[in-house]
Short mmCIF file of C-alpha atoms in Angstrom, two decimals:
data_model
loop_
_atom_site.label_atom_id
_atom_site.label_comp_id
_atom_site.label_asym_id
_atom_site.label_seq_id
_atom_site.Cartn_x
_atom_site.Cartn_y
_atom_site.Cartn_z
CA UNK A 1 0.00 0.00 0.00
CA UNK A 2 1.29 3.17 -0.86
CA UNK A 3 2.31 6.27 1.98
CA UNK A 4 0.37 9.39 2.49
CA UNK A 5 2.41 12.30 1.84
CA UNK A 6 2.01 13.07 5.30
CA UNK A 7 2.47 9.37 6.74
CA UNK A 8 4.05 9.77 10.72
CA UNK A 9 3.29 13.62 11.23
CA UNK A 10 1.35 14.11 14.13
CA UNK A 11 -0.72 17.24 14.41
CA UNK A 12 -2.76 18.81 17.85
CA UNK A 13 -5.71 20.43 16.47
CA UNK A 14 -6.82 22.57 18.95
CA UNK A 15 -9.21 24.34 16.27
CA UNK A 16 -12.88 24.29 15.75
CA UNK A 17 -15.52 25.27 13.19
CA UNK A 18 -14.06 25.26 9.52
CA UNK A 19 -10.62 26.98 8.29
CA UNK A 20 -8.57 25.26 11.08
CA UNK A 21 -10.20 21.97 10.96
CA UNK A 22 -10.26 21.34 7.07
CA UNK A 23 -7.15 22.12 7.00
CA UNK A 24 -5.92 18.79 9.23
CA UNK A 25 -8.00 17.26 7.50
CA UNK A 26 -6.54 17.35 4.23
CA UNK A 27 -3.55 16.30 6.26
CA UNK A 28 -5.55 13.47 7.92
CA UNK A 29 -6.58 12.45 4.23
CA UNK A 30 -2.63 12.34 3.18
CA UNK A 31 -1.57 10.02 6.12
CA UNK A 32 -1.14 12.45 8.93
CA UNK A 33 -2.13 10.80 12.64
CA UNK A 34 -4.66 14.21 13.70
CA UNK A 35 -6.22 14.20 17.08
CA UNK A 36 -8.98 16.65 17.60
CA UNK A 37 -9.23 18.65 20.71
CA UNK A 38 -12.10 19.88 22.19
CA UNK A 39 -14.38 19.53 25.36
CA UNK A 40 -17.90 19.02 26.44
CA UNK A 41 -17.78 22.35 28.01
CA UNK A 42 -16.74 24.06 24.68
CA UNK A 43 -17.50 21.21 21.44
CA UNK A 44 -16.39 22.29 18.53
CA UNK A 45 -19.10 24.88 17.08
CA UNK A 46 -20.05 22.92 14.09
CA UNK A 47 -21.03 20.14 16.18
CA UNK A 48 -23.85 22.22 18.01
CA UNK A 49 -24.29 25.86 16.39
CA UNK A 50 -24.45 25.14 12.67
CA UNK A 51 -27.35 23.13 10.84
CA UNK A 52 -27.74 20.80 9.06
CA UNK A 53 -28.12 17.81 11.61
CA UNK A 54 -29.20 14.44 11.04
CA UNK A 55 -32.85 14.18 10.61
CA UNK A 56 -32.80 17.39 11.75
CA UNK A 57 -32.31 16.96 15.37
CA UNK A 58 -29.33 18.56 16.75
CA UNK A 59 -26.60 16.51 18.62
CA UNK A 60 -23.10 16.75 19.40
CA UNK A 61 -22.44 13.28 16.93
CA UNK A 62 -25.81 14.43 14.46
CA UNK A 63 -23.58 17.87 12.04
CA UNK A 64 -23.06 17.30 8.55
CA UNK A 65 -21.13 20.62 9.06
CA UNK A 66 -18.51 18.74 11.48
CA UNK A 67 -18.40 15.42 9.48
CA UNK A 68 -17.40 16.73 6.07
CA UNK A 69 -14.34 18.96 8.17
CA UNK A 70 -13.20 16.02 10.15
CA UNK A 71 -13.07 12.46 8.51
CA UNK A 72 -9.87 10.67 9.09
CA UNK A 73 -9.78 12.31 12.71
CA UNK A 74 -9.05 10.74 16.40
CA UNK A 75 -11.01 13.02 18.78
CA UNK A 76 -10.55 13.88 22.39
CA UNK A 77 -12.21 16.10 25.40
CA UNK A 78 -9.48 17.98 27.64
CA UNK A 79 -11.37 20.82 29.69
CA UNK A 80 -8.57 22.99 29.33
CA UNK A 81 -9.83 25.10 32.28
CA UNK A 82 -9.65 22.43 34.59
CA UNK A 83 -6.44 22.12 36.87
CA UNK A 84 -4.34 19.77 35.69
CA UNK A 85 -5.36 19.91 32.03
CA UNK A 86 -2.45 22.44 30.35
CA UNK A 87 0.18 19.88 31.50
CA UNK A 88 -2.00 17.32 29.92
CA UNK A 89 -2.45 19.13 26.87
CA UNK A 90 1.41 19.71 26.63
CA UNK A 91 2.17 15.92 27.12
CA UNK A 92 0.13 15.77 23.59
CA UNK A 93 2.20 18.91 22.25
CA UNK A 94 5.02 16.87 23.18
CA UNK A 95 3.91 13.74 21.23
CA UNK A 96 2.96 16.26 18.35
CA UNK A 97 4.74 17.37 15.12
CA UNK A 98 2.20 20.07 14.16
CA UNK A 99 0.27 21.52 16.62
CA UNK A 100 -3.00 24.14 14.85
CA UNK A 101 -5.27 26.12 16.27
CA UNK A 102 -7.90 28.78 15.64
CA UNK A 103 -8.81 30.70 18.99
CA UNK A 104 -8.62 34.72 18.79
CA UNK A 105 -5.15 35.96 18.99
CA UNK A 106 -3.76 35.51 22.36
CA UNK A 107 -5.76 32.73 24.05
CA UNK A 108 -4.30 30.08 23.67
CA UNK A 109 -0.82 32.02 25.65
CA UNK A 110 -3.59 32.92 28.03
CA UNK A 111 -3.83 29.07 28.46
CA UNK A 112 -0.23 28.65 28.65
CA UNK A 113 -0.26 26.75 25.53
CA UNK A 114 1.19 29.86 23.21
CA UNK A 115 4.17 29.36 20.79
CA UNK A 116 7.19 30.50 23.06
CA UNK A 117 5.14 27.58 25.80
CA UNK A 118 5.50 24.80 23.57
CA UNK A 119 8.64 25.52 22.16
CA UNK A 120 9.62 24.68 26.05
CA UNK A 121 8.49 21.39 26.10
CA UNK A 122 8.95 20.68 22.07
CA UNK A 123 11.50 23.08 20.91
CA UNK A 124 11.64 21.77 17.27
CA UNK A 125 7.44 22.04 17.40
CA UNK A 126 5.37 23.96 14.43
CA UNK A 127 2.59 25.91 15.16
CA UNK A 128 0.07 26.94 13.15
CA UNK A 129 -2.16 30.09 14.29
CA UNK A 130 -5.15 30.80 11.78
CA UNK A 131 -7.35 33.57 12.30
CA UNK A 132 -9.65 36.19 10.83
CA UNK A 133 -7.35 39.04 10.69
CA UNK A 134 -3.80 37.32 11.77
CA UNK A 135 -2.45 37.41 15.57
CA UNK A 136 -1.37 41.12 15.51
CA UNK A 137 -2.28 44.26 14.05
CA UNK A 138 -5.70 46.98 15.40
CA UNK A 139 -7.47 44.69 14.24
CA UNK A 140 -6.75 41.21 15.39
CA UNK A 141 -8.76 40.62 18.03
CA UNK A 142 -11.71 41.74 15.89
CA UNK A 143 -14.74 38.45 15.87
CA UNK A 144 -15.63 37.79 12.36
CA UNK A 145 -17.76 35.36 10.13
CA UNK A 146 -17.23 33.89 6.74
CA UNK A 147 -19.51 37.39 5.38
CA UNK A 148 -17.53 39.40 7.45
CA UNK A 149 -14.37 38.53 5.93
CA UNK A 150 -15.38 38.69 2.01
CA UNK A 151 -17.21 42.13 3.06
CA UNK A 152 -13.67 43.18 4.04
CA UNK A 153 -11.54 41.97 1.30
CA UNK A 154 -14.01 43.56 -1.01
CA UNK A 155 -15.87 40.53 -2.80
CA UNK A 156 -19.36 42.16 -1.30
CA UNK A 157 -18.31 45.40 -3.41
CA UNK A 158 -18.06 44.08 -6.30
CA UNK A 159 -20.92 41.16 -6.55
CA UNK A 160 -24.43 42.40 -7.44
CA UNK A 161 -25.45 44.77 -10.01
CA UNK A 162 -24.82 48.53 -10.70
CA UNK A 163 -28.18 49.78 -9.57
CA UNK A 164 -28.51 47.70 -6.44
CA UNK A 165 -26.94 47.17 -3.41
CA UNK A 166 -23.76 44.72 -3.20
CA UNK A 167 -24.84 41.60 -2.76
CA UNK A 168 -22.82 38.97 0.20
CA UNK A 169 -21.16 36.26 -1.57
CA UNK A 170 -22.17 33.64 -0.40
CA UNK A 171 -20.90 30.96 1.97
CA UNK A 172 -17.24 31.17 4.17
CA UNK A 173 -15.72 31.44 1.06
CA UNK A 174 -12.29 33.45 2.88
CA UNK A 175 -11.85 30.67 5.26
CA UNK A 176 -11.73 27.82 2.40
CA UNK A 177 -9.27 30.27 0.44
CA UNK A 178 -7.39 30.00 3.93
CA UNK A 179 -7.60 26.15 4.52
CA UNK A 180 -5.50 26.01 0.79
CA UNK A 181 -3.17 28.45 2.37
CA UNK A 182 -2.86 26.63 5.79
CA UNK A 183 -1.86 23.33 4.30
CA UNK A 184 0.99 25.04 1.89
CA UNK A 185 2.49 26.87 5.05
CA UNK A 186 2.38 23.40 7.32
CA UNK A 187 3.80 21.72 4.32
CA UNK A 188 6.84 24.01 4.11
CA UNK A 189 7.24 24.32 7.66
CA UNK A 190 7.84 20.92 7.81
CA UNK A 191 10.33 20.95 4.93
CA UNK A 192 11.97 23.70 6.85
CA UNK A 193 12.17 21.75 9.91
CA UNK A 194 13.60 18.32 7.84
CA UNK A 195 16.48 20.30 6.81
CA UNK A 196 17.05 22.24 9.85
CA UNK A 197 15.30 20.14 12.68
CA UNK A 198 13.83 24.01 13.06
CA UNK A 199 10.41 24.42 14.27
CA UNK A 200 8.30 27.78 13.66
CA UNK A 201 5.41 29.56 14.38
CA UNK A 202 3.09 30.19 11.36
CA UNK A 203 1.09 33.22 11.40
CA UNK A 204 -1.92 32.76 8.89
CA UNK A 205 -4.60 35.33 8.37
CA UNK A 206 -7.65 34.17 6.36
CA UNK A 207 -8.32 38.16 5.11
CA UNK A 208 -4.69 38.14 3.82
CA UNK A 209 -5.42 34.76 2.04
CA UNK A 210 -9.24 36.55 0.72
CA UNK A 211 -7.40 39.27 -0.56
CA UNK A 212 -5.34 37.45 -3.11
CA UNK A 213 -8.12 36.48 -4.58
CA UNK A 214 -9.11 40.21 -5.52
CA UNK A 215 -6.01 40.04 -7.94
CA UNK A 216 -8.01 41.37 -11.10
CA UNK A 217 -9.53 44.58 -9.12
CA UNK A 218 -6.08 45.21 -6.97
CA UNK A 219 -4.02 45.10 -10.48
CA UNK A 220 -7.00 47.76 -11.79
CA UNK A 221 -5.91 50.13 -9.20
CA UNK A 222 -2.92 49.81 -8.86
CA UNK A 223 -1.93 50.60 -12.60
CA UNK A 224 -5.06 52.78 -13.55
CA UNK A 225 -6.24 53.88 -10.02
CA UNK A 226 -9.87 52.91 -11.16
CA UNK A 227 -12.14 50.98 -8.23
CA UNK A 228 -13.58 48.10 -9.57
CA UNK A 229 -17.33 48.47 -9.69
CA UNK A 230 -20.24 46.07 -9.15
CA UNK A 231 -21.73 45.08 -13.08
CA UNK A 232 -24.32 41.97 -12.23
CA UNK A 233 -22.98 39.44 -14.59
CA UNK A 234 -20.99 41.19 -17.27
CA UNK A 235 -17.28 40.53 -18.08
CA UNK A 236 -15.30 43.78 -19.40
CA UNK A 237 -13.66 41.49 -21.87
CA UNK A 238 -16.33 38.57 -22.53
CA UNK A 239 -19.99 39.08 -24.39
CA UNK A 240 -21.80 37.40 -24.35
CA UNK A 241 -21.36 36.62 -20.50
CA UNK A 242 -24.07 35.84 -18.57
CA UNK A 243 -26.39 32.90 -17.17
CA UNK A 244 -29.13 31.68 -19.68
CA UNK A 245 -32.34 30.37 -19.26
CA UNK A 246 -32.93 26.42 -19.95
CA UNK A 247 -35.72 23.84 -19.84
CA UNK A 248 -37.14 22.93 -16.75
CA UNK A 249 -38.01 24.48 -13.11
CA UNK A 250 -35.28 26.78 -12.17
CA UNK A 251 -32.54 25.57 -14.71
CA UNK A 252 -29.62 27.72 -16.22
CA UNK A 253 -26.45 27.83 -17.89
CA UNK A 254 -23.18 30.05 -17.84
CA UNK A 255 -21.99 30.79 -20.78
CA UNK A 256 -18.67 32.68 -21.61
CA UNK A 257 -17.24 34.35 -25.22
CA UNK A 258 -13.86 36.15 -24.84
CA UNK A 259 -13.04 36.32 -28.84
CA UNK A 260 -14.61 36.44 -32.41
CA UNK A 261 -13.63 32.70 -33.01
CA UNK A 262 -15.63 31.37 -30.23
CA UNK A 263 -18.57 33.85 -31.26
CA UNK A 264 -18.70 32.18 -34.89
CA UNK A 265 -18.27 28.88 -32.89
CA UNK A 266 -21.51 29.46 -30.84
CA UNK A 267 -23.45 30.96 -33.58
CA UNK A 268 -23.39 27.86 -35.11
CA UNK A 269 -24.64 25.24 -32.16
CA UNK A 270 -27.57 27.98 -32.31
CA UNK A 271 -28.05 27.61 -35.89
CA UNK A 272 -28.07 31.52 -36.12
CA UNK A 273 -24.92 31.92 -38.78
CA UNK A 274 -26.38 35.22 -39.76
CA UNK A 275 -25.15 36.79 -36.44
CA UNK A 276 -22.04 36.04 -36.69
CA UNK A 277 -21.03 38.66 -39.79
CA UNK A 278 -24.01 41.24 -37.73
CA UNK A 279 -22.52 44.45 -37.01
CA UNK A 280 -23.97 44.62 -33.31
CA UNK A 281 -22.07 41.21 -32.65
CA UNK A 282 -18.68 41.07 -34.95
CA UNK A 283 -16.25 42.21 -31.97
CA UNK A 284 -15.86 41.87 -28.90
CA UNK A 285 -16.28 45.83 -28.73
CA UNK A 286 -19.80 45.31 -30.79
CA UNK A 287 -21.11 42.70 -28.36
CA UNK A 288 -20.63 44.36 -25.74
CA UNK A 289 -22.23 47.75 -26.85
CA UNK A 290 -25.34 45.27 -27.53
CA UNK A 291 -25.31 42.88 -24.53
CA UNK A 292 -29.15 43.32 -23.86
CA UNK A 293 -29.74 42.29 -27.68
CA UNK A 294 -27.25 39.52 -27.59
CA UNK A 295 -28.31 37.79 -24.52
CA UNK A 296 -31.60 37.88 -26.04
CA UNK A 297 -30.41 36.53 -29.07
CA UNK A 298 -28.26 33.40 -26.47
CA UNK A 299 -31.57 33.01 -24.55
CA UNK A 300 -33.84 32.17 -27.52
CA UNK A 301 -32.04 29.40 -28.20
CA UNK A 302 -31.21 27.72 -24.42
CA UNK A 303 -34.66 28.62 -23.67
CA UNK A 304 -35.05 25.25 -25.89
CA UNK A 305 -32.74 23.26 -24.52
CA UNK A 306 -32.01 21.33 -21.11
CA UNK A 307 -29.00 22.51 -19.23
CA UNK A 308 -27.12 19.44 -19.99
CA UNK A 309 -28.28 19.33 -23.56
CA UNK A 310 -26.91 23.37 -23.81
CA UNK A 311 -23.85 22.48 -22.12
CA UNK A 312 -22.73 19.49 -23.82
CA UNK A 313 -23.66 21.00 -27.24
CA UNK A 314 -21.27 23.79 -26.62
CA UNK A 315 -18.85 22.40 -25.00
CA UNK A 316 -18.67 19.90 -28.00
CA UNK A 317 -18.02 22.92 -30.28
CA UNK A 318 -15.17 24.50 -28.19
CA UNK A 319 -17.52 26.80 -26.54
CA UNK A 320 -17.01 27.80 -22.35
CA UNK A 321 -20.46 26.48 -21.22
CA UNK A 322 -21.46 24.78 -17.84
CA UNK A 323 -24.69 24.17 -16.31
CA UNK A 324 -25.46 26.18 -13.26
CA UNK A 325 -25.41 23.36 -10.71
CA UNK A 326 -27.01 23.10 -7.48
CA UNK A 327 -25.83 21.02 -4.84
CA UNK A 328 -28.00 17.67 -5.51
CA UNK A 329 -26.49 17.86 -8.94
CA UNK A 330 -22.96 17.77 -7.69
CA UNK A 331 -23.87 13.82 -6.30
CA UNK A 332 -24.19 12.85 -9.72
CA UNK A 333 -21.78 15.04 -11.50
CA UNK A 334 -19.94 12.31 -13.82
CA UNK A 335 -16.59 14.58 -13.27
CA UNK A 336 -16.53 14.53 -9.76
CA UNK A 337 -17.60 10.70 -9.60
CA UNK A 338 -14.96 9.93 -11.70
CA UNK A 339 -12.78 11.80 -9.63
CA UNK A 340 -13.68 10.09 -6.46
CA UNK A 341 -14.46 13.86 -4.73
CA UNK A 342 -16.80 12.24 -2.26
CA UNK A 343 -16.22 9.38 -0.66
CA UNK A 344 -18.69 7.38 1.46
CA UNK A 345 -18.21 6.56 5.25
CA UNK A 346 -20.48 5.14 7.42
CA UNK A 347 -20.52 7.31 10.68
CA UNK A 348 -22.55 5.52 13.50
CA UNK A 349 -24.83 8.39 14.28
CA UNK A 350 -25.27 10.05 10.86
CA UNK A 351 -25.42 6.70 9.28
CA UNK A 352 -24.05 6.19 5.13
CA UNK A 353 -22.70 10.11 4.68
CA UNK A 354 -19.86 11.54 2.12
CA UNK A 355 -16.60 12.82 3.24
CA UNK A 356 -15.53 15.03 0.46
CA UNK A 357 -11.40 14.68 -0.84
CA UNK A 358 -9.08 17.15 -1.42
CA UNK A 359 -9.11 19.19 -4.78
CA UNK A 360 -5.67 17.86 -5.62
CA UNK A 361 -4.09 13.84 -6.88
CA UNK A 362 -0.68 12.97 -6.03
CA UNK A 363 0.52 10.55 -8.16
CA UNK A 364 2.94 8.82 -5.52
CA UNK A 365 0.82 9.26 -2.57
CA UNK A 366 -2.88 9.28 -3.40
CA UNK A 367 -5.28 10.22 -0.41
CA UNK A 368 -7.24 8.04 1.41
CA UNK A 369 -10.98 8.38 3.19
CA UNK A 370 -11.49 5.54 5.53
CA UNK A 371 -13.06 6.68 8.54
CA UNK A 372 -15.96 9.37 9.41
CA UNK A 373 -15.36 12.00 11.62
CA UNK A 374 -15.69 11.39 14.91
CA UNK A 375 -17.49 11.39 17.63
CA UNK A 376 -16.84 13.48 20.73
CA UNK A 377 -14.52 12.05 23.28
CA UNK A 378 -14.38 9.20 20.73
CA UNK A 379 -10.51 7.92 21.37
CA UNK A 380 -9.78 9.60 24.49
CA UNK A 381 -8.78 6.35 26.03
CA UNK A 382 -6.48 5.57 22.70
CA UNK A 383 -4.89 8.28 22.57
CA UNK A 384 -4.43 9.33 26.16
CA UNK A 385 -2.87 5.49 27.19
CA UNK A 386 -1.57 4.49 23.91
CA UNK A 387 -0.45 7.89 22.05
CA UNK A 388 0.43 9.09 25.71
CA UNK A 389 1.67 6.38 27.57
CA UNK A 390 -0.67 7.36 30.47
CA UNK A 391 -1.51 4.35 32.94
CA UNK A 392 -5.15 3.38 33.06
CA UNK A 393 -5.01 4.33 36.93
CA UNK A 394 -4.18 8.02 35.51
CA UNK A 395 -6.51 8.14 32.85
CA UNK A 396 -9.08 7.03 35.33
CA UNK A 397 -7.92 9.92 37.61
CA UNK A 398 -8.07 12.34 34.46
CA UNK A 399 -11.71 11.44 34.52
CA UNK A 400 -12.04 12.07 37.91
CA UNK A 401 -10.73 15.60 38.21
CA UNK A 402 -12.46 16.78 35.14
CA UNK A 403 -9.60 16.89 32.97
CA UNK A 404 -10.87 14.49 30.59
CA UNK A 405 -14.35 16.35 29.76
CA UNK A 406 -17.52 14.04 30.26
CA UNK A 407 -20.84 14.79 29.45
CA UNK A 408 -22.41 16.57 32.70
#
C-alpha cells in the first residue's frame, strides 16, 4: 500500500468550526495521525451551532457541518480550564509534530499553551495560528464570520449589479481560500524543519489569504487607479457573459465568449450563422455595446434546450459552457464521480454520509478516506494510554478531576 504524503506527522488540532479543521483534515486524508481537541464544556461549534443535523435533530455526533471537516480524525475532550489539564495538553504537544489552532489571537498564551510555551516542552514544534485578521495588528482581536471577511476583502463590493446594493457572496468562502493556504504553510514548515530540525510559528490570516483572490480589481488600481465596480454578470472582456435560461423548473447555464472565433463557434450550435457577420455582434467591442440584444439573441435558443443538452452541445463545439449546478447535482456530477471527490463513510450516528477529498491527486501518494469523523470524546482512552503512555489508573484519575471532559 502506498504512503500518504504526510504518513508519521502528528498534528494537535486545537481548532474548531471550519478553516482550522479542514485544514488537518486534508492532512488526515494524506496520512497524517490528527487528534482533535475539544471539550464538552466548549465542542467544537459545528457540532452544536451550525445546521444541518441528522434528521434534523441537533446533537453533538448528528452535524453534517462537522463530518465533512473532520473524517480521518481521532477526537478527544481535555477541559482545558480544569487544573491539571495544560500539563495534559502539553504531554500531547510533546507527542505532536504540528500543533494548529484557531482561537482569537492571544488565548491560547492565556492558556499557557502559546508558541514561546511549547517551544519549552517541544522546541523543534510547528505551530500553526489561523485567524480572521492574523495574531497582531488593530485589528486582530476583531470576531468575524465567513460574510464578514469577504465584506472586508471587497468581494461584497463588487458582486451584485450597478443599480442595487452589493450583494454577500455567499458561503465562508475566505476561510476555504485560507484552509489552501494553511496546508501550503504546514507543508513548508515541515520541509523547513527536515532540513534544519527548526520548528516555527506560522502566522496565517484568512483576510490576507481573501485578498489574493481580488487580484483582477487590486491590479485595476494599482496601474489605472480605477475601483472596480459592481456590473451583475458582465465581463469587461467577454460578451456574451451571462447565465441563460434552460428547460425545466429553475434551470440555467453560464456561458462565456472572450473572442470572435468562439462567437462564430456558438453561432453555429444555435443555428443563427447570420449573427455572426451582424454588425452589433462582430467584436468583442460590438457585443458588448449590444449585450441586452445579444443575450436575447443566447436566450432564444437555451430557452429550448435542457441545461445538460446546452452544455454538452457547446462544449462539444469549443464553446465555455457549464450548467449552473445546485448542490444535488454535484452527487451525480460524472466529473466529480470519476474523480472520487466524495467518498462514502459510514458514521454511527449520521449513518451512510460523504466525506468530500481534497481538490488535488498525487501521483505517488494518493489520499485516502477511511473513517468518518468522529465522535466526541471518541478515542480519548487511545490516545491518552496508547499515544500518551498514560496508565489506566491516571486516565481514570483524568476522569475524575475533570480533565478528561464528560458529558455533565
Amino acid at each position: 500500500m502506498k504512503k500518504g504524503v504526510f504518513d508519521g506527522i502528528k498534528v494537535a488540532e486545537f481548532a474548531a468550526i471550519a478553516a482550522g479543521p479542514l485544514i488537518g483534515k486534508f492532512m488526515a486524508d494524506h496520512g497524517a495521525t490528527v487528534v482533535h481537541v475539544e471539550s464538552y464544556a466548549r465542542p467544537d461549534g459545528f457540532r452544536s451551532n451550525y445546521p444541518p443535523y441528522k434528521d434534523n435533530k441537533p446533537g453533538l455526533d448528528r452535524s453534517g457541518s462537522f463530518a465533512i471537516c473532520n473524517n480521518n480524525k481521532l477526537a478527544i475532550t481535555i477541559n482545558l480550564k480544569a487544573p491539571g489539564a495544560i500539563d495534559v495538553a502539553r504531554k500531547l504537544v510533546q507527542w505532536a509534530d504540528v500543533v494548529t489552532e484557531n482561537f482569537t489571537p492571544g488565548t491560547m498564551a492565556k492558556l499557557g499553551l502559546g508558541y514561546e510555551d511549547l517551544k519549552k516542552v517541544k522546541p523543534d514544534i510547528i505551530m500553526l495560528s489561523t485567524c480572521n485578521q492574523g495574531q497582531t495588528g488593530p485589528h486582530a482581536q476583531h470576531p468575524g464570520f465567513g460574510s464578514h471577511l469577504s465584506s472586508l476583502c471587497g468581494f461584497t463590493y463588487v458582486t451584485g449589479y450597478k443599480d442595487r446594493e452589493p450583494s454577500i457572496l455567499y458561503g465562508p468562502y475566505v476561510d476555504h481560500i485560507g484552509v489552501g493556504y494553511g496546508v501550503i504553510a504546514v507543508t513548508a514548515a515541515l520541509e523547513h524543519k527536515r532540513r534544519t530540525g527548526e520548528g516555527q510559528l506560522i502566522d496565517s490570516a484568512q483576510y490576507e489569504g481573501g485578498v489574493q483572490f481580488m487580484m483582477p480589481s487590486l491590479l485595476e488600481y494599482t496601474v489605472n487607479n480605477r475601483v472596480m465596480e459592481r456590473d451583475g454578470n458582465r465581463h469587461a472582456f467577454a460578451a456574451p457573459h451571462n447565465i441563460f435560461p434552460c428547460k425545466g423548473d429553475d434551470r440555467w447555464c453560464v456561458i462565456s465568449v472572450f473572442s470572435d472565433a468562439e462567437w462564430s463557434r456558438i453561432c453555429g450550435v444555435i443555428g443563427k450563422e447570420a449573427l455572426i457577420s451582424d454588425p452589433r455582434f462582430a467584436t468583442v467591442t460590438a457585443r458588448k455595446q449590444h449585450e441586452e440584444e445579444l443575450d436575447q439573441e443566447i436566450a432564444e435558443w437555451t430557452s429550448r434546450q435542457t441545461a445538460e443538452e446546452a452544455f454538452t452541445q457547446l462544449q462539444t463545439h469549443g464553446v465555455k459552457a457549464g450548467v449552473v449546478q445546485n448542490i444535488a447535482d454535484l452527487f451525480t456530477d460524472p466529473q466529480l464521480a470519476h474523480r472520487g471527490i466524495f467518498a462514502p463513510v459510514d458514521h454511527p450516528v449520521v449513518g451512510r454520509t460523504h466525506a468530500e477529498g481534497p481538490p488535488f491527486a498525487l501521483s505517488k501518494s494518493p489520499f485516502k478516506i477511511d473513517r468518518a469523523s468522529p465522535c466526541i470524546g471518541e478515542h480519548n482512552h487511545q490516545v491518552f494510554t496508547e499515544f500518551l503512555g498514560y496508565s489506566e489508573e491516571e486516565f481514570k484519575k483524568f476522569h475524575e478531576k475533570g480533565i478528561i471532559d464528560t458529558p455533565k
